[in-house]
């Protein structure tokens, strides 16, 4: 079963007038990981699709998605798959890939149907593509590591970059995840913007009683969303995206837009936040 929800793009002036439920309706996504289902959110921000696939005891096939307007989803798109569960299998073009927890599979445009099986919990991301890049499995140990922050500022972390020009070629999809040192809870602080790309976060590895307070909005008019385990958030290009957790967590970040330059960002000074 494949379920698709559409989220339309809105401007910052409209967003600033929304109440809590309105913000969640536009930017928060939950219930993505349901056994026996593929659940997708089709966003109008750079046409990024995000979602979850949990095959359980059977198989799930990602193929035709009406919202994409093509016979098969990957006819004009690329795909990134992160496994946040036990080792599972993703089959593409007749080849099976065993994906352990924390591994990422890149699937190039024109690859046809994608089949999920086994006990994995697969987070999927898709963006429009203009050419075919090679399908590639990237193990966690082969990702590009960037260490940032410090214990003194509660943001000591390691960024693992998978879909990145130095690791795996893609058209426009950038993807990876961030892990924190013990006692560090702040992500992406100091904050930044990149009006040339949208971004999406998936928060995972939270305990049942833990939450992340995700901060969004224009720097001079910030709002927050309370995120539980395996909740995702859509971050429009005009919004900052950062947060703090009540306990340990990991988050997967993904971007789509005009370039694949991870460092292309406009930093926001702390004194400019409101």
CSV table of C-alpha atoms in Angstrom, one decimal:
chain,number,residue,atom,x,y,z
A,1,UNK,CA,0.0,0.0,0.0
A,2,UNK,CA,1.3,3.4,-1.0
A,3,UNK,CA,-0.2,6.6,0.6
A,4,UNK,CA,0.7,10.1,-0.6
A,5,UNK,CA,0.0,13.4,1.0
A,6,UNK,CA,0.6,16.7,-0.8
A,7,UNK,CA,2.0,19.8,1.0
A,8,UNK,CA,1.8,23.1,-0.9
A,9,UNK,CA,4.4,25.8,-0.5
A,10,UNK,CA,3.5,29.0,1.4
A,11,UNK,CA,5.3,32.3,1.9
A,12,UNK,CA,6.7,33.6,5.2
A,13,UNK,CA,4.0,36.2,5.6
A,14,UNK,CA,1.3,33.5,5.5
A,15,UNK,CA,3.3,31.3,7.8
A,16,UNK,CA,3.7,33.9,10.5
A,17,UNK,CA,-0.1,34.1,10.9
A,18,UNK,CA,-0.6,30.4,11.5
A,19,UNK,CA,-1.3,28.9,14.9
A,20,UNK,CA,0.4,25.8,16.2
A,21,UNK,CA,-1.9,23.4,14.4
A,22,UNK,CA,-1.6,25.4,11.2
A,23,UNK,CA,2.2,25.2,11.4
A,24,UNK,CA,2.1,21.4,12.0
A,25,UNK,CA,-0.4,21.0,9.1
A,26,UNK,CA,2.1,22.6,6.7
A,27,UNK,CA,5.5,21.6,8.0
A,28,UNK,CA,5.3,18.6,10.3
A,29,UNK,CA,5.0,15.0,9.1
A,30,UNK,CA,4.3,12.0,11.4
A,31,UNK,CA,3.1,8.5,11.0
A,32,UNK,CA,5.5,7.8,8.1
A,33,UNK,CA,6.7,4.4,9.4
A,34,UNK,CA,3.8,1.9,9.4
A,35,UNK,CA,4.3,-1.8,8.8
A,36,UNK,CA,3.1,-2.9,5.5
A,37,UNK,CA,2.9,0.6,4.0
A,38,UNK,CA,4.8,3.2,2.1
A,39,UNK,CA,3.8,6.6,3.3
A,40,UNK,CA,5.0,9.6,1.3
A,41,UNK,CA,4.7,13.4,1.6
A,42,UNK,CA,4.9,15.2,-1.8
A,43,UNK,CA,6.1,18.8,-1.1
A,44,UNK,CA,5.9,21.7,-3.5
A,45,UNK,CA,9.3,22.9,-2.1
A,46,UNK,CA,11.7,22.0,-4.9
A,47,UNK,CA,9.3,19.0,-5.4
A,48,UNK,CA,11.0,17.0,-2.7
A,49,UNK,CA,9.3,13.7,-1.7
A,50,UNK,CA,9.9,12.3,1.8
A,51,UNK,CA,8.5,9.2,3.4
A,52,UNK,CA,8.8,5.8,5.1
A,53,UNK,CA,8.6,2.2,3.9
A,54,UNK,CA,8.3,-0.6,6.4
A,55,UNK,CA,7.9,-4.0,4.6
A,56,UNK,CA,7.6,-6.2,7.7
A,57,UNK,CA,7.0,-9.8,6.7
A,58,UNK,CA,6.2,-9.0,3.1
A,59,UNK,CA,7.5,-6.8,0.3
A,60,UNK,CA,6.7,-3.2,-0.7
A,61,UNK,CA,7.2,-1.9,-4.2
A,62,UNK,CA,7.7,1.8,-4.9
A,63,UNK,CA,6.7,2.4,-8.5
A,64,UNK,CA,3.9,4.6,-9.8
A,65,UNK,CA,3.1,7.7,-7.8
A,66,UNK,CA,0.3,9.7,-9.4
A,67,UNK,CA,1.6,13.0,-8.0
A,68,UNK,CA,4.8,12.7,-9.9
A,69,UNK,CA,3.0,12.4,-13.2
A,70,UNK,CA,5.2,9.6,-14.7
A,71,UNK,CA,4.5,5.9,-15.2
A,72,UNK,CA,7.2,5.1,-12.6
A,73,UNK,CA,8.4,7.4,-9.9
A,74,UNK,CA,12.1,7.3,-11.0
A,75,UNK,CA,11.4,8.0,-14.7
A,76,UNK,CA,12.5,11.6,-14.0
A,77,UNK,CA,13.6,11.4,-10.4
A,78,UNK,CA,16.5,10.2,-8.1
A,79,UNK,CA,16.1,8.5,-4.8
A,80,UNK,CA,17.9,8.3,-1.5
A,81,UNK,CA,17.2,5.5,1.1
A,82,UNK,CA,18.3,5.5,4.7
A,83,UNK,CA,17.7,2.5,6.9
A,84,UNK,CA,16.9,3.4,10.5
A,85,UNK,CA,15.9,-0.2,11.4
A,86,UNK,CA,17.4,-3.6,11.3
A,87,UNK,CA,19.2,-4.9,8.2
A,88,UNK,CA,16.9,-5.0,5.2
A,89,UNK,CA,17.0,-5.4,1.5
A,90,UNK,CA,16.3,-2.9,-1.3
A,91,UNK,CA,16.1,-4.4,-4.8
A,92,UNK,CA,16.7,-2.1,-7.8
A,93,UNK,CA,16.9,-3.1,-11.5
A,94,UNK,CA,17.3,-6.8,-10.5
A,95,UNK,CA,20.1,-6.2,-8.0
A,96,UNK,CA,19.5,-6.7,-4.2
A,97,UNK,CA,21.3,-4.4,-1.7
A,98,UNK,CA,21.6,-5.5,1.9
A,99,UNK,CA,21.3,-2.2,3.9
A,100,UNK,CA,22.3,-2.2,7.5
A,101,UNK,CA,21.1,0.4,10.0
A,102,UNK,CA,22.7,3.7,9.2
A,103,UNK,CA,23.6,2.9,5.6
A,104,UNK,CA,22.3,4.9,2.6
A,105,UNK,CA,21.4,3.7,-0.9
A,106,UNK,CA,21.4,6.2,-3.8
A,107,UNK,CA,19.2,5.2,-6.7
A,108,UNK,CA,19.6,6.9,-10.1
A,109,UNK,CA,17.0,8.2,-12.4
A,110,UNK,CA,15.4,5.6,-14.7
A,111,UNK,CA,16.1,2.7,-12.4
A,112,UNK,CA,12.4,1.5,-12.4
A,113,UNK,CA,10.5,0.0,-9.5
A,114,UNK,CA,12.2,-0.2,-6.0
A,115,UNK,CA,11.3,-3.2,-3.8
A,116,UNK,CA,11.8,-3.1,0.0
A,117,UNK,CA,11.9,-6.3,2.1
A,118,UNK,CA,13.1,-7.5,5.4
A,119,UNK,CA,13.0,-5.9,8.9
A,120,UNK,CA,14.3,-2.5,7.8
A,121,UNK,CA,12.7,0.8,8.4
A,122,UNK,CA,13.5,2.8,5.3
A,123,UNK,CA,13.4,6.5,5.1
A,124,UNK,CA,13.1,7.6,1.5
A,125,UNK,CA,13.8,10.9,-0.2
A,126,UNK,CA,13.3,11.8,-3.9
A,127,UNK,CA,14.0,14.9,-6.0
A,128,UNK,CA,13.6,15.6,-9.7
A,129,UNK,CA,16.7,14.7,-11.8
A,130,UNK,CA,17.9,15.7,-15.2
A,131,UNK,CA,20.4,12.9,-15.8
A,132,UNK,CA,21.2,9.4,-14.5
A,133,UNK,CA,23.8,9.0,-11.8
A,134,UNK,CA,25.1,5.5,-10.8
A,135,UNK,CA,23.1,3.6,-8.1
A,136,UNK,CA,25.5,3.3,-5.1
A,137,UNK,CA,25.3,1.8,-1.6
A,138,UNK,CA,27.2,3.9,0.9
A,139,UNK,CA,28.1,2.2,4.2
A,140,UNK,CA,28.1,4.4,7.3
A,141,UNK,CA,31.9,3.9,7.6
A,142,UNK,CA,32.4,5.2,4.1
A,143,UNK,CA,30.5,8.5,4.6
A,144,UNK,CA,32.3,11.8,4.8
A,145,UNK,CA,32.7,12.8,8.5
A,146,UNK,CA,32.7,16.4,9.6
A,147,UNK,CA,33.2,17.1,13.3
A,148,UNK,CA,31.7,20.4,14.6
A,149,UNK,CA,30.7,22.2,17.9
A,150,UNK,CA,31.9,21.6,21.4
A,151,UNK,CA,30.7,20.3,24.8
A,152,UNK,CA,30.9,23.8,26.1
A,153,UNK,CA,28.2,25.0,23.7
A,154,UNK,CA,26.1,21.8,23.9
A,155,UNK,CA,26.5,21.1,20.2
A,156,UNK,CA,29.4,18.7,19.8
A,157,UNK,CA,28.4,16.6,16.8
A,158,UNK,CA,29.5,14.5,13.8
A,159,UNK,CA,27.9,15.2,10.4
A,160,UNK,CA,27.9,12.1,8.2
A,161,UNK,CA,27.6,13.1,4.6
A,162,UNK,CA,26.4,10.4,2.1
A,163,UNK,CA,24.9,12.0,-0.9
A,164,UNK,CA,27.6,14.6,-1.3
A,165,UNK,CA,29.9,15.4,-4.3
A,166,UNK,CA,32.9,13.8,-2.5
A,167,UNK,CA,31.1,10.6,-1.7
A,168,UNK,CA,28.3,9.8,-4.2
A,169,UNK,CA,27.3,11.7,-7.3
A,170,UNK,CA,23.7,12.9,-7.5
A,171,UNK,CA,21.8,15.5,-9.5
A,172,UNK,CA,20.5,17.7,-6.7
A,173,UNK,CA,19.7,15.6,-3.7
A,174,UNK,CA,22.1,16.1,-0.7
A,175,UNK,CA,21.6,13.7,2.2
A,176,UNK,CA,23.2,12.6,5.5
A,177,UNK,CA,22.6,12.6,9.2
A,178,UNK,CA,24.0,14.1,12.3
A,179,UNK,CA,25.0,12.3,15.6
A,180,UNK,CA,25.7,14.0,18.9
A,181,UNK,CA,28.2,13.6,21.6
A,182,UNK,CA,26.9,12.7,25.1
A,183,UNK,CA,25.3,15.8,26.7
A,184,UNK,CA,25.0,17.8,23.5
A,185,UNK,CA,21.5,18.6,22.4
A,186,UNK,CA,21.6,21.6,20.0
A,187,UNK,CA,21.6,21.0,16.2
A,188,UNK,CA,22.5,23.5,13.5
A,189,UNK,CA,23.2,26.3,16.0
A,190,UNK,CA,24.4,29.0,15.1
A,191,UNK,CA,21.5,29.0,12.6
A,192,UNK,CA,21.7,29.6,8.9
A,193,UNK,CA,19.6,30.0,5.8
A,194,UNK,CA,20.0,28.8,2.2
A,195,UNK,CA,17.4,30.5,0.0
A,196,UNK,CA,18.7,28.4,-2.9
A,197,UNK,CA,17.7,25.1,-1.3
A,198,UNK,CA,14.9,23.7,0.8
A,199,UNK,CA,15.7,21.1,3.5
A,200,UNK,CA,13.9,18.3,5.4
A,201,UNK,CA,14.8,16.8,8.7
A,202,UNK,CA,13.8,13.4,10.1
A,203,UNK,CA,14.4,13.1,13.9
A,204,UNK,CA,15.0,9.6,15.1
A,205,UNK,CA,16.6,7.5,17.9
A,206,UNK,CA,14.6,9.5,20.5
A,207,UNK,CA,13.2,7.8,23.6
A,208,UNK,CA,9.4,7.6,23.9
A,209,UNK,CA,9.3,10.4,26.5
A,210,UNK,CA,11.9,12.6,24.7
A,211,UNK,CA,11.2,15.5,22.3
A,212,UNK,CA,13.1,17.9,20.0
A,213,UNK,CA,12.0,21.5,19.9
A,214,UNK,CA,12.6,22.4,16.2
A,215,UNK,CA,12.9,26.1,15.5
A,216,UNK,CA,11.8,27.5,12.2
A,217,UNK,CA,10.7,30.7,10.6
A,218,UNK,CA,12.5,33.9,9.5
A,219,UNK,CA,15.4,34.8,11.9
A,220,UNK,CA,13.5,37.8,13.1
A,221,UNK,CA,10.2,35.9,13.7
A,222,UNK,CA,11.0,32.3,14.9
A,223,UNK,CA,8.4,29.6,15.8
A,224,UNK,CA,8.8,26.1,17.0
A,225,UNK,CA,7.5,22.6,16.4
A,226,UNK,CA,7.6,19.8,19.0
A,227,UNK,CA,9.0,16.7,17.4
A,228,UNK,CA,8.7,13.1,18.6
A,229,UNK,CA,10.7,10.0,17.4
A,230,UNK,CA,10.5,9.4,13.6
A,231,UNK,CA,8.8,12.8,13.0
A,232,UNK,CA,9.9,14.8,10.0
A,233,UNK,CA,9.8,18.5,9.3
A,234,UNK,CA,9.8,20.4,6.0
A,235,UNK,CA,11.9,23.5,6.1
A,236,UNK,CA,11.2,26.0,3.3
A,237,UNK,CA,14.1,28.0,1.8
A,238,UNK,CA,13.2,31.1,3.7
A,239,UNK,CA,13.3,29.4,7.1
A,240,UNK,CA,16.0,28.7,9.6
A,241,UNK,CA,16.2,25.1,10.8
A,242,UNK,CA,17.7,24.2,14.2
A,243,UNK,CA,16.6,22.7,17.4
A,244,UNK,CA,17.3,21.3,20.9
A,245,UNK,CA,16.4,18.0,22.4
A,246,UNK,CA,15.4,16.9,25.9
A,247,UNK,CA,17.6,13.8,25.4
A,248,UNK,CA,19.8,12.0,22.9
A,249,UNK,CA,18.7,11.9,19.2
A,250,UNK,CA,19.9,11.7,15.6
A,251,UNK,CA,18.5,13.6,12.7
A,252,UNK,CA,18.7,12.9,8.9
A,253,UNK,CA,18.9,16.1,6.8
A,254,UNK,CA,18.2,16.3,3.1
A,255,UNK,CA,18.3,19.2,0.6
A,256,UNK,CA,17.2,19.9,-2.9
A,257,UNK,CA,17.5,23.0,-5.0
A,258,UNK,CA,19.9,25.0,-7.2
A,259,UNK,CA,23.2,23.4,-6.2
A,260,UNK,CA,24.9,20.6,-4.3
A,261,UNK,CA,27.3,22.8,-2.3
A,262,UNK,CA,26.8,21.8,1.3
A,263,UNK,CA,28.7,24.8,2.5
A,264,UNK,CA,26.6,27.3,0.6
A,265,UNK,CA,24.7,28.9,3.5
A,266,UNK,CA,24.0,32.3,4.9
A,267,UNK,CA,24.9,32.4,8.6
A,268,UNK,CA,22.5,34.1,11.0
A,269,UNK,CA,24.1,36.1,13.9
A,270,UNK,CA,22.8,35.1,17.3
A,271,UNK,CA,21.9,38.7,18.0
A,272,UNK,CA,19.6,38.7,15.0
A,273,UNK,CA,17.4,35.9,16.2
A,274,UNK,CA,14.0,36.8,17.7
